[in-house]
Coordinates of C-alpha atoms in Angstrom, one line a residue:
M1 CA -31.7 -3.7 19.0
Y2 CA -33.5 -0.7 17.9
E3 CA -31.6 2.6 17.7
L4 CA -33.2 5.4 19.7
K5 CA -32.9 9.1 18.7
T6 CA -32.0 11.8 21.2
L7 CA -35.2 13.4 22.3
L8 CA -33.7 16.3 24.4
P9 CA -30.9 18.4 22.8
Q10 CA -27.7 19.1 24.7
F11 CA -28.2 21.8 27.2
D12 CA -25.5 24.0 28.8
I13 CA -26.6 23.5 32.4
K14 CA -25.4 26.2 34.8
L15 CA -25.1 24.9 38.3
P16 CA -26.0 27.2 41.2
T17 CA -23.0 28.6 43.1
C18 CA -24.7 28.9 46.5
M19 CA -24.2 25.2 47.5
Y20 CA -21.2 23.3 49.0
D21 CA -19.2 21.2 47.0
L22 CA -18.6 17.6 48.4
K23 CA -15.4 15.9 47.8
N24 CA -15.3 12.4 46.5
V25 CA -14.3 10.1 49.2
S26 CA -14.6 6.8 47.6
L27 CA -11.9 4.6 46.4
S28 CA -13.4 3.6 43.1
A29 CA -10.4 5.1 41.3
D30 CA -8.0 3.2 43.4
P31 CA -6.6 0.2 41.3
A32 CA -6.2 -1.8 44.3
T33 CA -9.9 -1.8 45.0
S34 CA -10.9 -2.5 41.4
T35 CA -12.6 -5.9 40.9
S36 CA -10.6 -8.2 38.6
S37 CA -11.8 -11.4 37.1
G38 CA -12.0 -14.2 39.8
G39 CA -11.5 -11.6 42.8
C40 CA -13.8 -10.4 45.3
K41 CA -12.3 -6.8 46.1
G42 CA -14.9 -4.2 46.8
Q43 CA -17.9 -6.6 46.9
L44 CA -20.5 -7.1 49.5
R45 CA -23.2 -9.6 49.5
L46 CA -26.1 -10.3 51.8
F47 CA -27.1 -14.0 52.4
Q48 CA -30.6 -15.1 53.0
S49 CA -29.6 -18.1 55.1
A50 CA -26.6 -19.9 56.7
S51 CA -26.7 -22.8 54.2
E52 CA -26.3 -20.3 51.3
F53 CA -23.3 -18.4 53.1
S54 CA -21.6 -22.1 53.9
S55 CA -22.1 -23.1 50.1
S56 CA -20.5 -19.9 48.9
I57 CA -17.5 -20.3 51.2
N58 CA -17.0 -23.8 50.1
S59 CA -17.4 -23.2 46.4
R60 CA -14.1 -23.0 44.6
N61 CA -15.3 -20.8 41.8
S62 CA -17.1 -18.4 44.2
V63 CA -15.9 -14.8 43.8
T64 CA -18.2 -13.6 46.7
C65 CA -16.7 -12.4 50.1
V66 CA -18.5 -11.1 53.3
L67 CA -16.8 -7.9 54.0
D68 CA -13.3 -6.8 52.7
L69 CA -12.0 -5.0 55.9
D70 CA -8.8 -4.0 53.9
I71 CA -11.0 -1.7 51.7
L72 CA -12.8 -0.3 54.7
G73 CA -9.5 0.3 56.4
R74 CA -8.1 2.1 53.3
Q75 CA -11.2 4.3 53.0
I76 CA -10.8 5.4 56.6
Q77 CA -7.3 6.3 56.2
H78 CA -8.1 8.1 52.9
L79 CA -10.5 10.3 54.9
L80 CA -8.0 11.0 57.7
K81 CA -5.3 12.0 55.2
Q82 CA -7.4 14.7 53.7
D83 CA -6.1 18.1 54.9
D84 CA -9.4 19.9 55.4
T85 CA -8.7 21.5 58.8
A86 CA -8.1 25.1 57.6
S87 CA -11.2 25.1 55.5
I88 CA -13.3 23.7 58.2
A89 CA -12.0 26.1 60.6
M90 CA -12.9 29.1 58.3
R91 CA -16.2 27.7 57.7
Q92 CA -16.9 27.4 61.4
E93 CA -15.7 30.8 62.1
K94 CA -18.1 32.2 59.5
V95 CA -21.0 30.3 61.0
L96 CA -20.1 31.5 64.5
Q97 CA -20.2 35.1 63.2
Q98 CA -23.5 34.6 61.6
L99 CA -25.1 33.2 64.9
E100 CA -23.6 36.2 66.7
A101 CA -25.4 38.4 64.2
L102 CA -28.7 36.4 64.6
K103 CA -28.5 36.4 68.3
A104 CA -28.2 40.4 68.2
Q105 CA -31.1 40.5 65.7
L106 CA -33.2 38.4 67.9
G107 CA -32.5 40.6 70.9
K108 CA -33.6 43.5 69.2
I109 CA -37.0 41.9 68.1
R110 CA -37.3 40.9 71.8
A111 CA -36.9 44.4 72.9
D112 CA -39.2 45.8 70.3
L113 CA -42.0 43.3 71.4
G114 CA -41.4 44.0 75.0
V115 CA -40.6 40.3 76.1
C116 CA -39.5 39.8 79.5
G117 CA -40.6 43.2 80.7
K118 CA -37.9 44.9 78.6
T119 CA -39.1 48.3 77.0
V120 CA -37.8 50.3 74.1
Q121 CA -37.6 54.0 73.8
H122 CA -39.8 55.1 71.0
T123 CA -40.1 58.5 69.3
T124 CA -42.7 60.5 71.0
A125 CA -43.3 62.9 68.1
Y126 CA -46.4 62.4 66.1
Q127 CA -46.0 62.8 62.3
N128 CA -46.9 61.3 59.1
G129 CA -50.6 62.0 59.4
G130 CA -50.9 61.5 63.2
L131 CA -49.3 58.3 63.4
K132 CA -46.7 57.5 66.1
E133 CA -43.2 56.9 64.8
V134 CA -41.5 53.8 66.0
P135 CA -38.0 52.4 65.0
L136 CA -38.1 50.9 61.4
K137 CA -37.2 47.3 61.0
D138 CA -35.2 45.9 58.1
I139 CA -37.5 44.9 55.1
V140 CA -36.9 42.0 52.6
I141 CA -38.1 42.3 49.0
N142 CA -38.3 39.1 46.8
G143 CA -38.1 39.8 43.2
H144 CA -37.6 38.2 39.9
P145 CA -34.8 39.3 37.6
N146 CA -37.3 39.5 34.8
F147 CA -39.3 42.2 36.7
I148 CA -36.7 44.4 38.2
P149 CA -37.8 46.8 40.9
Y150 CA -36.3 50.1 39.4
A151 CA -38.2 52.0 42.0
L152 CA -35.6 51.2 44.5
L153 CA -33.0 52.6 42.4
A154 CA -35.0 55.8 41.6
L155 CA -35.9 56.5 45.3
K156 CA -32.3 55.9 46.2
N157 CA -31.4 58.6 43.8
A158 CA -34.1 60.9 44.5
W159 CA -33.6 60.8 48.3
R160 CA -29.9 61.0 48.0
D161 CA -29.8 64.1 50.4
L162 CA -32.9 63.2 52.3
Y163 CA -32.9 59.7 53.2
T164 CA -30.7 56.7 52.8
V165 CA -32.1 53.5 51.2
N166 CA -29.5 50.9 52.0
V167 CA -30.1 48.0 49.6
K168 CA -28.2 44.6 49.6
T169 CA -28.8 42.1 47.0
F170 CA -28.6 38.3 47.2
T171 CA -29.5 35.4 44.8
H172 CA -31.8 32.5 45.9
S173 CA -30.9 29.0 45.1
T174 CA -33.9 28.8 42.7
M175 CA -32.0 31.3 40.2
A176 CA -29.0 29.8 38.4
D177 CA -28.3 33.2 36.8
I178 CA -30.0 36.5 37.3
G179 CA -28.9 37.9 33.7
P180 CA -27.1 41.1 32.5
A181 CA -30.0 43.5 33.3
A182 CA -30.1 42.5 37.0
R183 CA -26.4 42.6 37.2
E184 CA -26.3 46.2 35.8
F185 CA -29.1 47.1 38.3
E186 CA -26.9 46.0 41.1
A187 CA -23.9 47.8 39.9
K188 CA -26.0 51.0 39.7
L189 CA -27.2 50.4 43.4
A190 CA -23.6 50.0 44.5
K191 CA -22.3 53.2 42.9
I192 CA -24.7 55.4 45.1
P193 CA -22.9 56.3 48.3
V194 CA -24.5 55.5 51.7
N195 CA -24.9 58.4 54.2
N196 CA -25.1 57.2 57.6
A197 CA -25.7 60.5 59.0
L198 CA -29.2 60.5 57.3
P199 CA -32.1 58.4 58.5
N200 CA -32.2 55.3 56.8
I201 CA -33.8 52.0 56.2
N202 CA -32.2 48.6 55.1
V203 CA -33.5 46.7 52.3
T204 CA -32.5 43.3 51.5
L205 CA -33.3 42.4 47.8
I206 CA -33.4 38.6 47.0
W207 CA -33.5 37.4 43.4
K208 CA -35.9 34.6 43.5
N209 CA -38.0 32.5 41.1
C210 CA -41.3 34.3 42.2
E211 CA -44.3 35.4 40.3
H212 CA -44.8 38.7 41.8
T213 CA -42.6 41.3 43.6
E214 CA -43.2 40.8 47.4
M215 CA -42.1 42.6 50.5
I216 CA -41.8 41.3 54.0
S217 CA -41.8 44.0 56.6
S218 CA -42.3 42.1 59.9
P219 CA -39.7 39.6 61.0
T220 CA -42.2 38.0 63.3
M221 CA -44.9 37.1 60.7
Y222 CA -44.8 36.3 57.0
V223 CA -47.3 38.8 55.8
P224 CA -46.1 39.8 52.3
I225 CA -47.1 42.9 50.4
Y226 CA -47.5 42.2 46.7
G227 CA -46.5 44.5 43.8
E228 CA -43.8 47.0 43.3
V229 CA -46.5 49.9 43.5
N230 CA -47.5 48.7 47.0
V231 CA -43.8 48.7 48.1
I232 CA -43.4 52.3 46.7
R233 CA -46.6 53.1 48.8
Y234 CA -44.9 51.7 52.0
L235 CA -41.5 53.4 51.4
G236 CA -43.3 56.6 50.6
R237 CA -45.0 56.5 54.1
V238 CA -41.8 55.6 56.2
G239 CA -39.4 57.8 53.9
P240 CA -38.5 61.5 54.1
V241 CA -41.3 63.9 55.2
E242 CA -41.2 65.6 51.7
Y243 CA -42.5 62.4 50.0
R244 CA -45.2 61.6 52.6
Y245 CA -48.5 62.3 50.9
E246 CA -51.2 61.3 53.5
G247 CA -51.6 64.9 54.4
S248 CA -51.6 66.2 50.9
P249 CA -54.5 67.6 49.1
L250 CA -53.4 65.5 46.2
C251 CA -53.4 62.3 48.3
N252 CA -56.3 60.5 46.3
E253 CA -54.8 61.8 43.1
I254 CA -51.3 60.0 43.9
D255 CA -53.1 56.9 45.0
L256 CA -55.0 56.9 41.7
V257 CA -51.9 57.3 39.5
L258 CA -50.3 54.5 41.5
D259 CA -53.4 52.2 40.8
I260 CA -53.0 52.9 37.0
C261 CA -49.3 51.8 37.2
Y262 CA -50.5 48.6 39.0
Q263 CA -52.9 47.9 36.2
L264 CA -50.4 48.9 33.5
L265 CA -47.9 46.4 34.6
R266 CA -50.6 43.6 34.4
C267 CA -51.8 44.4 30.9
S268 CA -51.3 41.4 28.5
T269 CA -51.8 43.2 25.2
H270 CA -50.0 46.3 23.8
K271 CA -53.4 48.0 23.0
A272 CA -54.3 47.7 26.7
Q273 CA -51.0 49.2 27.8
V274 CA -51.4 52.1 25.5
A275 CA -54.8 52.7 27.0
M276 CA -53.3 52.9 30.4
V277 CA -50.7 55.3 29.2
R278 CA -53.6 57.4 27.9
L279 CA -55.2 57.5 31.3
L280 CA -51.8 58.7 32.7
D281 CA -51.7 61.5 30.3
K282 CA -55.0 62.6 31.3
R283 CA -53.9 62.7 35.1
L284 CA -50.7 64.6 34.2
Q285 CA -52.5 67.3 32.0
Q286 CA -50.3 70.4 32.2
Q287 CA -48.6 69.7 35.5
Q288 CA -44.9 69.3 35.8
Y289 CA -45.2 66.1 37.7
F290 CA -48.1 63.8 38.7
G291 CA -48.2 65.3 42.3
G292 CA -48.2 68.8 41.1
S293 CA -45.1 71.0 40.9
Q294 CA -42.8 68.7 43.0
M295 CA -41.8 65.1 42.5
S296 CA -43.8 62.6 44.4
V297 CA -43.9 58.8 44.7
A298 CA -46.4 58.8 41.9
D299 CA -43.7 59.9 39.5
I300 CA -41.4 57.1 40.8
G301 CA -44.1 54.5 40.2
V302 CA -44.8 55.8 36.6
Y303 CA -41.2 56.1 35.7
S304 CA -40.2 52.5 36.9
S305 CA -43.4 51.0 35.3
L306 CA -42.5 52.5 31.9
I307 CA -39.0 51.1 32.2
R308 CA -40.3 47.6 32.9
I309 CA -42.4 47.6 29.8
P310 CA -40.1 48.1 26.8
A311 CA -43.0 47.6 24.4
I312 CA -44.0 51.1 25.1
T313 CA -41.9 53.3 22.9
D314 CA -41.9 57.2 22.3
K315 CA -44.4 56.8 19.7
D316 CA -46.8 55.6 22.4
L317 CA -46.2 58.6 24.7
T318 CA -47.7 62.0 24.4
P319 CA -45.6 65.3 24.2
A320 CA -46.6 66.0 27.6
L321 CA -45.3 62.5 29.0
L322 CA -42.2 62.8 26.9
A323 CA -41.4 66.2 28.6
W324 CA -42.3 64.8 31.9
R325 CA -40.0 61.9 31.4
K326 CA -37.1 64.2 30.7
R327 CA -37.6 66.1 34.0
A328 CA -38.1 62.8 36.0
K329 CA -35.0 61.4 34.5
L330 CA -32.9 64.2 35.9
V331 CA -34.2 63.1 39.6
T332 CA -34.2 59.4 39.2
Q333 CA -30.9 59.2 37.1
I334 CA -32.1 56.0 35.4

């Protein structure tokens, strides 16, 4: 026969660790069940007619048997002998705890929606540009390890004494390995202490094989908000008062800077990236920050965008941007 060459090289496949391991319950390794020459152990055959069955039984050289009950009995005994009671009990206890947490979460959602005549006490104060404040729900952010949302880390450091952004990370089954950069990002998030005395918002970051960073803010409907810049806008509206910019005279300016960051992250060539950096330099001018004399969400967006694009080096930044980056680094601590 012809010899075929190997078409695919040998890959080191990393299996995901978020799946259950199933134990081998077959008796294929049992020598008593292995088929020897002339025996019928472990074989099962289906007959098309009664005459075929009769001829197979009467044949002296036949090695076919209808069903070996001994093998079936040994297989059942093998399953019963496996001592998995402790592991099953632990798994069941964990599932019950998760169900209790889910029940509490659903009860909270029903209370927020006013189901069954139940009402919830909302804050009567009107802030944030005239919007009525209501209790915040937990948000979920899906992100790819190649596009790390550094804005979460920057906001968590910048709001350390004002607002608590409690971030928990999980890995989706579509990701076999998140890589060293994402693991370092998780470690830095974990080092920042959580102050429960401050107003807070819970963020669940899921590493997932997705094209864009997306945020789901409502547990009752799947309406994602795409793009890290738009996630910054959302957090800026629900975060501390010092970073809410709707009532600021520089509201349009901050939104314009964030729009430039959005375009910068989607530039396909280095030339286009440098052109966006020049636009940022024009918006900064002689100011200390993009929002004037104080740090704003615009600075968070620019700082995170520049980190995500390693092709932009110090040579591509103007002296004003280099000086701004040093000041911003003191606040974001990235």
